[in-house]
Short mmCIF file of C-alpha atoms in Angstrom, two decimals:
data_model
loop_
_atom_site.label_atom_id
_atom_site.label_comp_id
_atom_site.label_asym_id
_atom_site.label_seq_id
_atom_site.Cartn_x
_atom_site.Cartn_y
_atom_site.Cartn_z
CA MET A 1 -75.36 22.92 -260.43
CA PRO A 2 -73.64 19.94 -258.76
CA PHE A 3 -73.83 20.24 -254.98
CA LEU A 4 -70.15 19.35 -254.42
CA LYS A 5 -67.37 21.00 -256.39
CA GLU A 6 -63.70 20.01 -256.17
CA ILE A 7 -61.10 22.77 -256.32
CA SER A 8 -57.32 22.55 -256.42
CA GLY A 9 -54.88 23.17 -253.60
CA LYS A 10 -51.58 21.81 -252.33
CA PHE A 11 -49.31 21.62 -249.30
CA GLU A 12 -45.76 22.70 -250.04
CA ASN A 13 -42.86 23.40 -247.63
CA GLY A 14 -45.26 23.67 -244.71
CA ASN A 15 -47.60 26.03 -246.54
CA ILE A 16 -51.14 25.55 -247.82
CA ILE A 17 -51.35 26.97 -251.33
CA VAL A 18 -54.71 27.67 -252.96
CA TYR A 19 -54.57 30.11 -255.85
CA ASP A 20 -56.89 33.12 -256.00
CA SER A 21 -58.77 31.70 -258.98
CA GLU A 22 -59.59 28.54 -257.00
CA ILE A 23 -60.60 30.58 -253.94
CA SER A 24 -62.97 32.57 -256.16
CA LEU A 25 -64.50 29.34 -257.47
CA ALA A 26 -64.98 28.02 -253.92
CA THR A 27 -66.44 31.30 -252.65
CA HIS A 28 -68.95 31.50 -255.50
CA HIS A 29 -69.98 27.84 -255.28
CA VAL A 30 -70.47 27.94 -251.50
CA ALA A 31 -72.41 31.22 -251.74
CA GLN A 32 -74.82 29.43 -254.10
CA GLY A 33 -75.49 26.81 -251.41
CA GLY A 34 -73.06 24.10 -252.51
CA VAL A 35 -69.97 22.73 -250.80
CA ALA A 36 -66.39 22.88 -252.06
CA LEU A 37 -63.73 20.23 -251.48
CA ILE A 38 -59.94 20.22 -251.75
CA LYS A 39 -58.68 16.65 -252.02
CA ASP A 40 -55.42 15.55 -250.35
CA LEU A 41 -54.65 19.06 -249.07
CA VAL A 42 -52.70 17.97 -245.98
CA PRO A 43 -50.28 15.00 -246.16
CA GLU A 44 -50.78 11.90 -244.04
CA SER A 45 -47.55 12.44 -242.07
CA TYR A 46 -48.77 15.87 -240.93
CA LEU A 47 -52.20 14.51 -240.02
CA LYS A 48 -50.54 11.91 -237.80
CA GLU A 49 -48.57 14.64 -236.01
CA VAL A 50 -51.81 16.49 -235.26
CA ILE A 51 -53.59 13.35 -234.04
CA ASP A 52 -50.65 12.34 -231.84
CA TYR A 53 -50.46 15.83 -230.38
CA ASN A 54 -54.19 15.83 -229.73
CA SER A 55 -53.81 12.66 -227.63
CA THR A 56 -51.29 14.48 -225.45
CA PHE A 57 -53.50 17.57 -225.34
CA VAL A 58 -56.54 15.58 -224.18
CA GLN A 59 -54.58 13.95 -221.38
CA SER A 60 -53.33 17.37 -220.25
CA PHE A 61 -56.58 19.32 -220.44
CA GLU A 62 -59.50 16.90 -220.01
CA ASN A 63 -59.82 17.97 -216.38
CA SER A 64 -59.33 21.68 -217.02
CA LYS A 65 -61.49 23.85 -214.79
CA CYS A 66 -61.59 26.62 -217.39
CA ASN A 67 -64.23 26.20 -220.10
CA ASP A 68 -64.01 29.73 -221.47
CA SER A 69 -63.39 30.30 -225.17
CA TYR A 70 -59.90 31.71 -224.58
CA CYS A 71 -58.68 28.68 -222.57
CA ASN A 72 -57.35 25.29 -223.63
CA TRP A 73 -59.65 22.44 -222.58
CA ALA A 74 -60.93 19.01 -223.59
CA ARG A 75 -64.08 17.14 -222.63
CA LEU A 76 -66.58 14.50 -223.64
CA ASP A 77 -69.70 16.06 -225.10
CA PHE A 78 -72.75 13.84 -225.40
CA GLU A 79 -76.43 14.46 -224.80
CA ASN A 80 -75.45 17.81 -223.34
CA GLU A 81 -78.50 19.27 -221.61
CA LYS A 82 -77.23 22.79 -222.43
CA SER A 83 -77.40 22.10 -226.17
CA GLU A 84 -80.45 21.69 -228.39
CA THR A 85 -78.43 19.47 -230.75
CA MET A 86 -77.94 15.83 -229.81
CA ARG A 87 -74.33 14.70 -230.19
CA CYS A 88 -71.64 12.31 -229.04
CA PHE A 89 -68.02 13.36 -229.47
CA ARG A 90 -64.89 14.45 -227.66
CA ILE A 91 -63.88 18.06 -228.20
CA SER A 92 -60.40 19.56 -227.89
CA HIS A 93 -60.63 23.35 -227.71
CA PHE A 94 -57.53 25.41 -228.50
CA GLY A 95 -58.30 28.81 -227.03
CA ASP A 96 -54.65 29.70 -226.42
CA VAL A 97 -53.17 29.24 -229.89
CA GLU A 98 -50.82 32.18 -229.48
CA GLY A 99 -48.94 30.10 -226.93
CA TYR A 100 -49.14 32.09 -223.75
CA SER A 101 -49.20 28.71 -222.02
CA ASN A 102 -46.35 27.42 -224.26
CA ILE A 103 -48.38 24.33 -225.08
CA ILE A 104 -48.95 24.15 -228.83
CA PRO A 105 -45.90 23.00 -230.88
CA SER A 106 -44.78 25.15 -233.79
CA ASN A 107 -45.76 22.61 -236.47
CA ILE A 108 -49.32 22.38 -235.12
CA LYS A 109 -49.57 26.14 -234.73
CA ASN A 110 -48.37 26.54 -238.32
CA LEU A 111 -51.19 24.33 -239.61
CA PHE A 112 -53.72 26.28 -237.55
CA ASN A 113 -52.41 29.55 -238.98
CA GLN A 114 -52.47 28.23 -242.55
CA LEU A 115 -56.06 27.02 -242.26
CA LEU A 116 -57.22 30.23 -240.58
CA LYS A 117 -55.70 32.21 -243.45
CA LEU A 118 -57.55 30.03 -245.97
CA GLN A 119 -60.85 30.34 -244.11
CA ASN A 120 -60.43 34.13 -244.03
CA ASN A 121 -59.60 34.24 -247.74
CA ILE A 122 -62.67 32.25 -248.72
CA SER A 123 -65.07 34.11 -246.40
CA GLY A 124 -63.64 37.61 -246.86
CA ASN A 125 -63.13 37.90 -243.11
CA ASN A 126 -60.02 39.00 -241.23
CA PHE A 127 -60.32 37.11 -237.96
CA SER A 128 -57.39 36.10 -235.78
CA PHE A 129 -56.94 33.85 -232.80
CA PHE A 130 -57.88 35.26 -229.40
CA SER A 131 -57.32 38.98 -228.98
CA GLN A 132 -58.84 41.21 -226.31
CA ASN A 133 -58.87 44.06 -228.82
CA LYS A 134 -61.40 42.51 -231.21
CA ASP A 135 -65.08 41.58 -231.02
CA PHE A 136 -64.61 38.11 -232.53
CA PHE A 137 -61.85 35.52 -232.67
CA VAL A 138 -61.29 31.98 -233.94
CA THR A 139 -60.70 28.90 -231.79
CA PRO A 140 -59.50 25.72 -233.53
CA GLN A 141 -61.34 22.63 -232.31
CA ILE A 142 -60.65 18.95 -232.88
CA LEU A 143 -63.81 16.83 -232.80
CA HIS A 144 -63.36 13.11 -232.21
CA TYR A 145 -66.41 11.03 -233.12
CA PRO A 146 -65.77 7.68 -231.36
CA ALA A 147 -66.51 4.24 -232.73
CA ASN A 148 -69.86 2.64 -231.88
CA GLY A 149 -71.94 5.77 -231.69
CA GLY A 150 -70.14 9.06 -232.28
CA TYR A 151 -72.44 11.44 -234.19
CA LEU A 152 -73.81 14.98 -234.45
CA ASP A 153 -77.48 15.61 -235.16
CA THR A 154 -78.68 18.01 -237.85
CA HIS A 155 -78.14 21.66 -236.92
CA SER A 156 -77.26 25.02 -238.42
CA HIS A 157 -75.43 28.18 -237.38
CA PRO A 158 -76.10 31.87 -237.95
CA PHE A 159 -74.51 32.95 -241.23
CA LEU A 160 -72.75 35.93 -239.64
CA PRO A 161 -70.09 36.62 -238.64
CA GLN A 162 -68.38 33.43 -239.83
CA LYS A 163 -69.99 33.09 -243.29
CA ILE A 164 -67.95 30.01 -244.29
CA GLY A 165 -67.16 26.87 -242.31
CA ILE A 166 -64.24 24.54 -243.02
CA ILE A 167 -63.73 20.93 -241.94
CA LEU A 168 -60.37 19.18 -242.31
CA CYS A 169 -60.70 15.42 -242.00
CA LEU A 170 -57.78 14.25 -239.84
CA LYS A 171 -58.85 10.59 -239.75
CA SER A 172 -61.56 8.62 -241.53
CA SER A 173 -63.55 6.00 -239.64
CA ASP A 174 -62.26 2.43 -239.94
CA ILE A 175 -65.76 1.00 -239.47
CA GLY A 176 -67.78 3.36 -241.66
CA GLY A 177 -69.93 6.35 -240.88
CA GLY A 178 -68.86 9.58 -239.27
CA SER A 179 -69.35 11.51 -242.50
CA THR A 180 -70.61 15.08 -242.75
CA TYR A 181 -73.99 15.41 -244.45
CA PHE A 182 -75.98 18.43 -245.62
CA GLU A 183 -79.73 18.91 -245.90
CA THR A 184 -80.58 20.42 -249.30
CA SER A 185 -83.71 21.21 -251.30
CA ASN A 186 -83.07 17.93 -253.14
CA GLY A 187 -82.69 15.88 -249.97
CA ARG A 188 -79.72 14.83 -247.88
CA PHE A 189 -76.23 14.90 -249.43
CA ASP A 190 -73.72 12.66 -247.63
CA THR A 191 -70.04 13.50 -248.22
CA GLY A 192 -68.85 10.08 -247.03
CA ASN A 193 -67.72 8.97 -250.49
CA TYR A 194 -65.74 12.16 -251.06
CA HIS A 195 -64.40 13.63 -247.81
CA LYS A 196 -61.45 11.50 -246.65
CA ALA A 197 -58.38 12.03 -244.44
CA GLY A 198 -56.42 15.06 -245.62
CA ASP A 199 -59.38 16.58 -247.49
CA LEU A 200 -60.80 20.01 -246.67
CA LEU A 201 -64.54 20.69 -246.93
CA MET A 202 -65.97 24.24 -247.19
CA PHE A 203 -69.64 25.16 -246.73
CA LYS A 204 -72.00 28.08 -246.17
CA TYR A 205 -72.22 28.39 -242.41
CA ASP A 206 -76.01 28.42 -242.17
CA GLN A 207 -76.39 25.28 -244.32
CA PRO A 208 -78.10 22.60 -242.15
CA HIS A 209 -75.65 19.75 -241.57
CA GLY A 210 -74.68 16.93 -239.23
CA VAL A 211 -72.44 13.87 -238.84
CA THR A 212 -73.64 10.30 -239.34
CA SER A 213 -73.15 7.69 -236.62
CA VAL A 214 -69.74 6.01 -236.54
CA GLY A 215 -70.66 2.35 -236.82
CA SER A 216 -73.65 0.86 -235.01
CA ARG A 217 -74.81 2.37 -231.74
CA GLY A 218 -73.44 0.38 -228.84
CA GLU A 219 -70.83 0.71 -226.11
CA VAL A 220 -68.93 3.80 -227.22
CA ASP A 221 -65.19 3.32 -227.71
CA TRP A 222 -63.58 6.49 -226.32
CA SER A 223 -60.01 5.38 -227.08
CA LEU A 224 -58.28 8.25 -228.85
CA ASP A 225 -57.57 6.40 -232.11
CA SER A 226 -61.10 5.12 -232.75
CA GLY A 227 -63.70 6.56 -235.08
CA ARG A 228 -63.41 9.77 -237.11
CA ILE A 229 -61.47 12.92 -236.23
CA SER A 230 -62.05 16.39 -237.70
CA LEU A 231 -60.57 19.87 -237.30
CA ILE A 232 -62.82 22.96 -237.46
CA PHE A 233 -62.39 26.71 -236.95
CA PRO A 234 -65.48 28.30 -235.35
CA VAL A 235 -65.68 32.05 -234.72
CA LYS A 236 -66.35 33.05 -231.11
CA SER A 237 -67.49 36.32 -229.55
CA CYS A 238 -65.32 38.13 -227.00
CA SER A 239 -68.42 39.37 -225.18
#
């Protein structure tokens, strides 16, 4: 069985369309320990809107005093003593997707909703964005791996409750690196030659994985348009 399997999907009139037959293929392949990829799922113009909005978001929330899962916040995350996994990235955390703070524009919220629906369809879950009436909820996060040293060391997550992880590449690195890799029984599989801007990657959530260094380690370039940028949808607990 090839480790990576491409499936079909498209973006039409603001909607992500992946037919049930393709979802079944992705679900089965990922359950067997592989990864599934939808090429060119989100158009470049939409990716730019998300990246531009994220720049505004970071400037608004990088000094937020609230770091709870249900808040909006942004921060630099590197060599965090609270984490067992070494990393270097900027994280934008969208805990208030439903817009109680009237922050997230409708086009960005639409993309979040479309990707959450797809993640639920592939995993068989029925999660929503933050709700006080449920045990778990989803918080979109944009991870910016900066040039000259952005990375994420090998790690894994519990399989439940999320089951399936998705990664939308918003921007590929201009200087190489920043690709997601997976540790398999046959060695490391690097998705760098496959997973480009606009592509969506799906994987079994407990599959060990990480992100290669963006360029050579040096003085990290934290400017918002450097390096590689990804969008993920982790499940959080309300407790």
